[in-house]
mmCIF file of C-alpha atoms in Angstrom:
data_model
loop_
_atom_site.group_PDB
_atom_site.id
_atom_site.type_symbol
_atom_site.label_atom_id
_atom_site.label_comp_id
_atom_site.label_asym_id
_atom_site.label_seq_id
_atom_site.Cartn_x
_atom_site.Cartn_y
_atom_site.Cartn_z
ATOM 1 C CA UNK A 1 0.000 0.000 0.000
ATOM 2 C CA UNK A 2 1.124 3.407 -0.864
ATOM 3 C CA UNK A 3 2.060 5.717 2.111
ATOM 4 C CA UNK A 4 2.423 9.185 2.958
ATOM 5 C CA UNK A 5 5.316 9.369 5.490
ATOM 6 C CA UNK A 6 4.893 12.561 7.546
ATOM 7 C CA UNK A 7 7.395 14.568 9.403
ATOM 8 C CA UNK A 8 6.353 15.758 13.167
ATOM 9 C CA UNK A 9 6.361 19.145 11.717
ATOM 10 C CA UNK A 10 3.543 18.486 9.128
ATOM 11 C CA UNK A 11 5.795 18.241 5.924
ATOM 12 C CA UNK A 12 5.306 15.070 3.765
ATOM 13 C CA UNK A 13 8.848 13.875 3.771
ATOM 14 C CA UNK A 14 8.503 10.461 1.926
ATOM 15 C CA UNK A 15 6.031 8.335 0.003
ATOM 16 C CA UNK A 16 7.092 4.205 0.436
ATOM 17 C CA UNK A 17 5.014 1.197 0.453
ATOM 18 C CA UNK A 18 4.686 -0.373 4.290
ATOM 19 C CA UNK A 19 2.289 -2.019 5.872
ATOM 20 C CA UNK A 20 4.134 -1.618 9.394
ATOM 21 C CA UNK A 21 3.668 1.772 10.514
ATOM 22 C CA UNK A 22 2.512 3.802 12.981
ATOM 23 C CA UNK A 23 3.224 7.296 11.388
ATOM 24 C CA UNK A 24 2.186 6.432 7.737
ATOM 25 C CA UNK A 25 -0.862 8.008 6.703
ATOM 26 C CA UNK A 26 -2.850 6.421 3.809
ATOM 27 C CA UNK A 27 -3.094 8.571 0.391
ATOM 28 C CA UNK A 28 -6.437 7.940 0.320
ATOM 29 C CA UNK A 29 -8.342 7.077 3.611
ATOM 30 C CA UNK A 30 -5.465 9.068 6.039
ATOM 31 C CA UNK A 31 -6.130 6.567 8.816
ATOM 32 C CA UNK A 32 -2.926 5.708 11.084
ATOM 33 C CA UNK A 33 -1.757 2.063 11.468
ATOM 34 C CA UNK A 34 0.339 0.375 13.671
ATOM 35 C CA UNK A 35 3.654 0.087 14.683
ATOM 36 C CA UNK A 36 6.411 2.586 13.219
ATOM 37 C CA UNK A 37 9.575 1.475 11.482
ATOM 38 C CA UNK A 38 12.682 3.342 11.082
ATOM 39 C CA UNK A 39 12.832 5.472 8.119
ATOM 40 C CA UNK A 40 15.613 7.433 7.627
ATOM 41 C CA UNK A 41 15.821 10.641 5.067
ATOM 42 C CA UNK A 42 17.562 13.587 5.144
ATOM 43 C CA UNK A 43 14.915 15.859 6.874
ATOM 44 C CA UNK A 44 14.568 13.538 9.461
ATOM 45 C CA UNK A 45 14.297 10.099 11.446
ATOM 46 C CA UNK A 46 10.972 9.080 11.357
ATOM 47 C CA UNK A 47 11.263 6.513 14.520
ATOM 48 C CA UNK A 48 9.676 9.188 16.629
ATOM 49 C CA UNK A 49 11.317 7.997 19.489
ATOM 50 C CA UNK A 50 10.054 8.998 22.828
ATOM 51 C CA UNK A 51 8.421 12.064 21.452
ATOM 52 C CA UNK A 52 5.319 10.255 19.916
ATOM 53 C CA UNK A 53 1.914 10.822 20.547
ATOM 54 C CA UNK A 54 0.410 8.545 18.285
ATOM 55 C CA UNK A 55 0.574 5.144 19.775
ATOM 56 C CA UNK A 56 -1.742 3.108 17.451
ATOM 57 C CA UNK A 57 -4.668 2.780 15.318
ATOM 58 C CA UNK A 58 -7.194 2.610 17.771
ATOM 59 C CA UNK A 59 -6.013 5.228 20.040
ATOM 60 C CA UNK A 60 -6.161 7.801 16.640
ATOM 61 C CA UNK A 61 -9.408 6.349 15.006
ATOM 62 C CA UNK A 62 -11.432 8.952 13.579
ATOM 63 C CA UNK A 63 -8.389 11.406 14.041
ATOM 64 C CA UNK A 64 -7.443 13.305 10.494
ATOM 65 C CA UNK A 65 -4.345 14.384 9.057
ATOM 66 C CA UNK A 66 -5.494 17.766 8.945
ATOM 67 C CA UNK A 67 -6.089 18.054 12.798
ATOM 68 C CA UNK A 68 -2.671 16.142 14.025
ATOM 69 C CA UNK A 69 0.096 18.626 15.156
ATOM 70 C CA UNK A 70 3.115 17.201 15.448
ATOM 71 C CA UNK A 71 4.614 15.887 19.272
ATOM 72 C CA UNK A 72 8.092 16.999 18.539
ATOM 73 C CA UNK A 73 10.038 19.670 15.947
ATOM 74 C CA UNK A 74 12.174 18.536 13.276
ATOM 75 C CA UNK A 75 15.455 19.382 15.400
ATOM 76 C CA UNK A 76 17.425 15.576 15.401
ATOM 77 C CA UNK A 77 19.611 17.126 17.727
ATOM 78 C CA UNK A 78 17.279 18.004 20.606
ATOM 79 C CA UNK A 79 15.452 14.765 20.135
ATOM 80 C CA UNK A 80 18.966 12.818 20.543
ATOM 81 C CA UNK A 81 19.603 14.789 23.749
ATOM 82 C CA UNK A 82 16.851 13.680 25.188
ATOM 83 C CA UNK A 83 16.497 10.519 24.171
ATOM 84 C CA UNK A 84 19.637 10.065 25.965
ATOM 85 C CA UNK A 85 18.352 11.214 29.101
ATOM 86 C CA UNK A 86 15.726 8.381 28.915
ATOM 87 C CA UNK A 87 18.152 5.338 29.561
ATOM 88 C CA UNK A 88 17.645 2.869 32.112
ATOM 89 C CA UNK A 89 13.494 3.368 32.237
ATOM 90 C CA UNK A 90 12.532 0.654 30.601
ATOM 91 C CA UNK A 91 9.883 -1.276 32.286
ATOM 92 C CA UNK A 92 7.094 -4.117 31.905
ATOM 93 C CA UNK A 93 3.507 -2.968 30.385
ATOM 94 C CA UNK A 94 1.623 -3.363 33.054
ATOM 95 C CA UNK A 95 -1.221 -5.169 31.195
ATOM 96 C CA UNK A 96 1.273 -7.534 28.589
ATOM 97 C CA UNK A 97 4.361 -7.516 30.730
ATOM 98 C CA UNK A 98 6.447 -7.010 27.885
ATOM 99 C CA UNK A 99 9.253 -4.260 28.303
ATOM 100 C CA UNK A 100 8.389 -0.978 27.258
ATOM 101 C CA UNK A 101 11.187 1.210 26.406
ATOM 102 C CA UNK A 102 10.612 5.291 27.016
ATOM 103 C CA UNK A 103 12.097 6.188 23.911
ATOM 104 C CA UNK A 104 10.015 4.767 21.873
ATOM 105 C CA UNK A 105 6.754 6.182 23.362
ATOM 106 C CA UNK A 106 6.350 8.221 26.706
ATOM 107 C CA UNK A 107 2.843 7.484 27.437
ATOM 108 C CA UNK A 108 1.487 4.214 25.718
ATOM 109 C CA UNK A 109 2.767 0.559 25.704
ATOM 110 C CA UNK A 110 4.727 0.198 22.048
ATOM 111 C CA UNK A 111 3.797 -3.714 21.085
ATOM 112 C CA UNK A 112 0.906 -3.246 18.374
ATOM 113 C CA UNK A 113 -1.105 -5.835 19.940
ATOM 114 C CA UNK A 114 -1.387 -4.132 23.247
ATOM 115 C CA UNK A 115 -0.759 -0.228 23.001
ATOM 116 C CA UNK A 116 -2.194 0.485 26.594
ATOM 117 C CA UNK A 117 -1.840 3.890 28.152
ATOM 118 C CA UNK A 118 1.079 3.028 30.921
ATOM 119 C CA UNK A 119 1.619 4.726 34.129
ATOM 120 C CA UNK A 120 3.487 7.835 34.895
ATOM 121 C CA UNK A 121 7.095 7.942 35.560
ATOM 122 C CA UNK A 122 7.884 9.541 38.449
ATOM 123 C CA UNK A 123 11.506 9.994 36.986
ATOM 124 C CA UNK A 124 10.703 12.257 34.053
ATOM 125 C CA UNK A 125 11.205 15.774 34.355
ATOM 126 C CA UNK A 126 8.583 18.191 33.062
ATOM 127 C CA UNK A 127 10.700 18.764 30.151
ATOM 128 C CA UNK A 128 11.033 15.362 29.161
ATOM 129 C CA UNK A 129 7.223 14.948 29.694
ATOM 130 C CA UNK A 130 6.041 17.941 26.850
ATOM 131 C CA UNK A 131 9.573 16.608 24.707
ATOM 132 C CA UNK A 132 11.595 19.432 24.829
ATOM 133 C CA UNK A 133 14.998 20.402 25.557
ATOM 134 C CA UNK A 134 15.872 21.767 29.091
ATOM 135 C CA UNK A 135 16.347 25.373 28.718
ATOM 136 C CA UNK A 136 14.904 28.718 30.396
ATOM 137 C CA UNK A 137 14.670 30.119 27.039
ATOM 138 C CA UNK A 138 11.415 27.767 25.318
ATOM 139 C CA UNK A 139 9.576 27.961 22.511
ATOM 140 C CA UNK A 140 6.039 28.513 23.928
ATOM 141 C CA UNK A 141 3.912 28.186 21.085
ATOM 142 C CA UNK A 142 5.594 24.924 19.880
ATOM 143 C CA UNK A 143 4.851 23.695 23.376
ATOM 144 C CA UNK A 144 1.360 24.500 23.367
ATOM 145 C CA UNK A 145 0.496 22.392 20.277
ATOM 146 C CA UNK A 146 2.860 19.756 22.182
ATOM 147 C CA UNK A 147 0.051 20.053 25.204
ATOM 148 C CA UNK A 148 -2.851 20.061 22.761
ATOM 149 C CA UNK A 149 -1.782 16.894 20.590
ATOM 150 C CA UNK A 150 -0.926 15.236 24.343
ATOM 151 C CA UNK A 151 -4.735 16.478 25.974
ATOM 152 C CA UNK A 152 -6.309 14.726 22.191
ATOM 153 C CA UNK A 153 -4.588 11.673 23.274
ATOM 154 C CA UNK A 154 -4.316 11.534 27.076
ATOM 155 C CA UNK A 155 -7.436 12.931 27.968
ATOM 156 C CA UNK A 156 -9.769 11.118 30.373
ATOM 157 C CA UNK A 157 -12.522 11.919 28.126
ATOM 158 C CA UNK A 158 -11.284 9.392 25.561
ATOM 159 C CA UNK A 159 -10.961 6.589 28.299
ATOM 160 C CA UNK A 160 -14.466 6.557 29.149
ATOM 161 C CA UNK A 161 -15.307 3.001 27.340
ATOM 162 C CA UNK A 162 -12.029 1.626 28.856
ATOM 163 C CA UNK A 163 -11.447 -0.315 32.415
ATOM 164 C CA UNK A 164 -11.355 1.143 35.269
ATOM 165 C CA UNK A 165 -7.383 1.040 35.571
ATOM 166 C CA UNK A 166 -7.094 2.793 31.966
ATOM 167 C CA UNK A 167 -9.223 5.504 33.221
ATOM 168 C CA UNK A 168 -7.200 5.704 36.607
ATOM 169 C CA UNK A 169 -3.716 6.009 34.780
ATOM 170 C CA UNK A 170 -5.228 8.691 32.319
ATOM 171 C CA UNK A 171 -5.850 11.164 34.828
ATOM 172 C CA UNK A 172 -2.622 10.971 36.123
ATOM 173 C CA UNK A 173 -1.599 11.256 33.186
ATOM 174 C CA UNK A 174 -3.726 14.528 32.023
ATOM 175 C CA UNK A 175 -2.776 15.449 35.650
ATOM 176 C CA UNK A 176 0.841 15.306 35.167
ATOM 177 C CA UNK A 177 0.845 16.885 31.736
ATOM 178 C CA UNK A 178 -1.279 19.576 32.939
ATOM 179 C CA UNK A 179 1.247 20.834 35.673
ATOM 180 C CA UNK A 180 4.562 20.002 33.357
ATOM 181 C CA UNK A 181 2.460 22.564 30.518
ATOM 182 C CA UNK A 182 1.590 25.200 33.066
ATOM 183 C CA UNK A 183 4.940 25.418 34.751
ATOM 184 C CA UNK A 184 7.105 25.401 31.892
ATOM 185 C CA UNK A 185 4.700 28.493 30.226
ATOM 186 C CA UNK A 186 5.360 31.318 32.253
ATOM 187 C CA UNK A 187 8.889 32.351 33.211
ATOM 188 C CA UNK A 188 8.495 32.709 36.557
ATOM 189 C CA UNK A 189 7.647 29.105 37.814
ATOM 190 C CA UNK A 190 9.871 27.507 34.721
ATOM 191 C CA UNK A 191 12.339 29.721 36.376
ATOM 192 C CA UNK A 192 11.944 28.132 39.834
ATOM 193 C CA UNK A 193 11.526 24.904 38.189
ATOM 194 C CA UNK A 194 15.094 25.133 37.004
ATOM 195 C CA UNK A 195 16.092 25.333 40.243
ATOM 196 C CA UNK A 196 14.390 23.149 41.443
ATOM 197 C CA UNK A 197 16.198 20.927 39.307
ATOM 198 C CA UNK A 198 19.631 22.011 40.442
ATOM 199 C CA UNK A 199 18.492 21.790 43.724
ATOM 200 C CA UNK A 200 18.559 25.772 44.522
ATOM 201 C CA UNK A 201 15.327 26.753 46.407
ATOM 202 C CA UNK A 202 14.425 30.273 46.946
ATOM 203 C CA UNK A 203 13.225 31.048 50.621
ATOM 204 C CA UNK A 204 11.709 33.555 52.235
ATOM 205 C CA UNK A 205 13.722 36.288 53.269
ATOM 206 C CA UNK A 206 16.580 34.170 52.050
ATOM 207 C CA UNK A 207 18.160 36.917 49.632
ATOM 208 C CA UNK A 208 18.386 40.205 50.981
ATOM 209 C CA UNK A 209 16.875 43.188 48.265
ATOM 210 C CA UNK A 210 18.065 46.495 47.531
ATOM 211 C CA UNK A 211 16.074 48.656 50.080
ATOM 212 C CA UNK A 212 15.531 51.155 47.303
ATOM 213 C CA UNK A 213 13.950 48.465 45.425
ATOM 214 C CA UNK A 214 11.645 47.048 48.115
ATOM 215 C CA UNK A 215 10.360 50.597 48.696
ATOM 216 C CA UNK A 216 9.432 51.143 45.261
ATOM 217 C CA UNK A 217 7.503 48.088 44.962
ATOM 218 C CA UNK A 218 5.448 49.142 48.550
ATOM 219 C CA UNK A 219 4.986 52.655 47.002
ATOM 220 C CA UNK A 220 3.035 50.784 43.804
ATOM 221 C CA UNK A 221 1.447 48.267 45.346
ATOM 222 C CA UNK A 222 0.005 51.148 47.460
ATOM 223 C CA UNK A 223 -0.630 52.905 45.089
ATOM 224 C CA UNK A 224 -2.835 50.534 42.953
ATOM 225 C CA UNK A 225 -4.501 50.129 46.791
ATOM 226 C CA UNK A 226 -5.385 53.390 46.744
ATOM 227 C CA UNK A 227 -6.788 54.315 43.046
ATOM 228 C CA UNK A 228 -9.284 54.551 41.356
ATOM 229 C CA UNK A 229 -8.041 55.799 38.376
ATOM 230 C CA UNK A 230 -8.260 53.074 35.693
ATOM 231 C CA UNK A 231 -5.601 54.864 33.501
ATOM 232 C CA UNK A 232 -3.266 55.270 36.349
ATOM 233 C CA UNK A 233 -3.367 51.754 36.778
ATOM 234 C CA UNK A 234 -2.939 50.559 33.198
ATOM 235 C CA UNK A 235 0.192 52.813 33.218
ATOM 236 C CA UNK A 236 1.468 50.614 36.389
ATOM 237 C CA UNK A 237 0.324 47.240 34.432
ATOM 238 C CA UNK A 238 2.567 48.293 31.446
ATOM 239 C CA UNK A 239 5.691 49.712 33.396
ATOM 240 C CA UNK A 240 5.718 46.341 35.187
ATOM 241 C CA UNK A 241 5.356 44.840 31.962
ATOM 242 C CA UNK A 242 8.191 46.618 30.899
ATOM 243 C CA UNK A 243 9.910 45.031 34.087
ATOM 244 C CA UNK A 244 9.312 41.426 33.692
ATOM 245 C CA UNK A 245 10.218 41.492 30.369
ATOM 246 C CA UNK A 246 13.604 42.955 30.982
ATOM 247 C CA UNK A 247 14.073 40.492 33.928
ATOM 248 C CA UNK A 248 12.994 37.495 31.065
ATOM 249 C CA UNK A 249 16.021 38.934 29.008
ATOM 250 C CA UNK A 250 18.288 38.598 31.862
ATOM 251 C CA UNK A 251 17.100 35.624 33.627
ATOM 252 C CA UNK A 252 17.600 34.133 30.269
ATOM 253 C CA UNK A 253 21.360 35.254 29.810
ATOM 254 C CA UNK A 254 21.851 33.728 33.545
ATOM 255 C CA UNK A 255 20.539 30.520 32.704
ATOM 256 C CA UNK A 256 22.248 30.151 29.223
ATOM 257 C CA UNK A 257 25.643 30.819 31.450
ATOM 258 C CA UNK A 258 24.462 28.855 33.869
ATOM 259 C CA UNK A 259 24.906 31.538 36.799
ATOM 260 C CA UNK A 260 22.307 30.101 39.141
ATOM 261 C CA UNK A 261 23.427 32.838 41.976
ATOM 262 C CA UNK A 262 22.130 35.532 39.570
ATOM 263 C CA UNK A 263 19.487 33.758 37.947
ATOM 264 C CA UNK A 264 17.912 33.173 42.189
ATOM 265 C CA UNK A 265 18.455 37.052 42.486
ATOM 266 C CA UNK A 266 16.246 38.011 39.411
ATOM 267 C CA UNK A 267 13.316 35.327 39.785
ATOM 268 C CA UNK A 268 13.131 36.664 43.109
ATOM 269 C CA UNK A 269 12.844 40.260 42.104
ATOM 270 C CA UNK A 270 10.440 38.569 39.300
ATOM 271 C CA UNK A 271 8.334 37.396 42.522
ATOM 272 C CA UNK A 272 7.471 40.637 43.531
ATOM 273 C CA UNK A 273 6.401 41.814 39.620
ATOM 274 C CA UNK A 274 4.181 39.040 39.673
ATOM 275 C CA UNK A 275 2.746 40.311 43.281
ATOM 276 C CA UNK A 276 2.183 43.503 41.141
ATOM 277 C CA UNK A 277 0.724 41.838 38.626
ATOM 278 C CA UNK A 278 -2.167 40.279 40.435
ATOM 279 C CA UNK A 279 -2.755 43.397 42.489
ATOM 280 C CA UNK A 280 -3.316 44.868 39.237
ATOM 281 C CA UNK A 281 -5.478 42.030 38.051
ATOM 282 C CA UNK A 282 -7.655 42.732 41.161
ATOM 283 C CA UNK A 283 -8.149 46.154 40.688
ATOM 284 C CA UNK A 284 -9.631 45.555 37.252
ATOM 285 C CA UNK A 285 -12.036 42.730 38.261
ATOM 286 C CA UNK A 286 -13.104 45.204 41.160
ATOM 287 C CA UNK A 287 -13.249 47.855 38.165
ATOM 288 C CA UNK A 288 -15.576 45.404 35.835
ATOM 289 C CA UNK A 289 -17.629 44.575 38.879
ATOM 290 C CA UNK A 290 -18.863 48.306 39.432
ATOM 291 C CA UNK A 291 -18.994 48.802 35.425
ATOM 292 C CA UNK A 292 -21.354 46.269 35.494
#
């Protein structure tokens, strides 16, 4: 049978005759079948390794061409870092017992005549879980259509006919994704995740602030208190604007030399823009309460 082999990005890379193949979409009906083979071509390796999010037939039925965004980006070197990073976490399906390896597929069991969603692994960093690269400095709109392809699959919603165990793992799954999406998104908490992972925590009153700094954030913060002058305040939302995203430019130079010290400094300066932030978002839902 004629196939269209399709790259994660969306490109049509190769046409081949297979009948093994989880990624090869049918010229005529597009429906996904099983099992994915290792094609090799100069754009890129279409094993999908331990980026894929389509497991088999059954768990894509009814799911077009047109609507599947890619798990991973065509960069072969990303994908072989963190493959890498994925050694030694191979373990039995917990419904066939055969070994699943990580690599090959995060989330479901890779023998074609099982295909199971599998339990999380508690080993996996959030990074590894939405297939990207550890880095401050993300591409958040890639990762987004990571989440969305991952929600299509991992949903609970689409477990609803299974057993009671495949229901069970899926929201843990959905669970898991959901927190690894939200905290890599905003800089702040992907940040402190980083951290985290280097195993800095930032404390209360554990770095000491510029006076001059602390003072100015008191004088806004009062100062959104005290308003009620919606134009005021949407000059305070953009000047703190203004200072997150310079602290985003810096935080990212930090990470990229991996200066942890100053990186702690500026996500905890970034803690009190975010205080800002929701002080300003109160003001306005107080705002849209009397408009209304």
């Amino acid at each position: 049978m004629a196939t269209t082999i399709l790259c994660r990005c969306g490109r049509t890379v190769a046409q081949q005759s297979c009948k093994y193949s989880r990624f090869l979409v049918s010229a005529k009906s597009e429906k996904y079948s099983h099992a994915a083979p290792s094609v090799n071509c100069a754009h890129l390796n279409l094993q999908f390794p331990f980026g894929s999010i389509v497991t088999n037939a059954s768990a894509v039925r009814g799911f077009s061409r047109s609507r599947w965004l890619q798990h991973n980006s065509c960069n072969q070197d990303e994908d072989r870092q963190q493959k890498e990073k994925l050694d030694n976490l191979e373990r039995p399906c917990w419904r066939c017992h055969k070994i699943v390896n990580p690599k090959e597929d995060l989330f479901f069991c890779t023998y074609e005549d099982c295909g199971v969603i599998q339990h999380p692994l508690e080993q996996l960093t959030f990074f590894q879980i939405m297939g990207i690269a550890k880095s401050f400095d993300i591409d958040t709109v890639r990762m987004s259509k990571i989440y969305r392809n991952l929600q299509r699959l991992i949903h609970p919603d689409k477990f609803s006919q299974k057993s009671v165990e495949e229901r069970t793992i899926s929201e843990q799954q959905a669970s898991l994704i959901n927190k690894a999406y939200f905290t890599l998104l905003h800089p702040l908490s992907r940040g402190l995740y980083i951290l985290e992972l280097e195993g800095i925590s930032i404390e209360e009153d554990s770095i000491d602030m510029e006076p001059e700094f602390l003072m100015e954030v008191m004088e806004i913060n009062e100062r959104i208190l005290e308003s009620d002058d919606a134009k005021e305040v949407e000059q305070i939302k953009q000047e703190n604007k203004n200072n997150k995203d310079n602290l985003v430019k810096e935080l990212s130079f930090a990470f990229r030399q991996n200066d942890f010290a100053q990186a702690k400094i500026l996500l905890s300066r970034m803690k009190y823009f975010a205080n800002i932030e929701d002080k300003v978002k109160e003001f306005e839902r107080a705002r849209a309460g009397v408009d209304l």
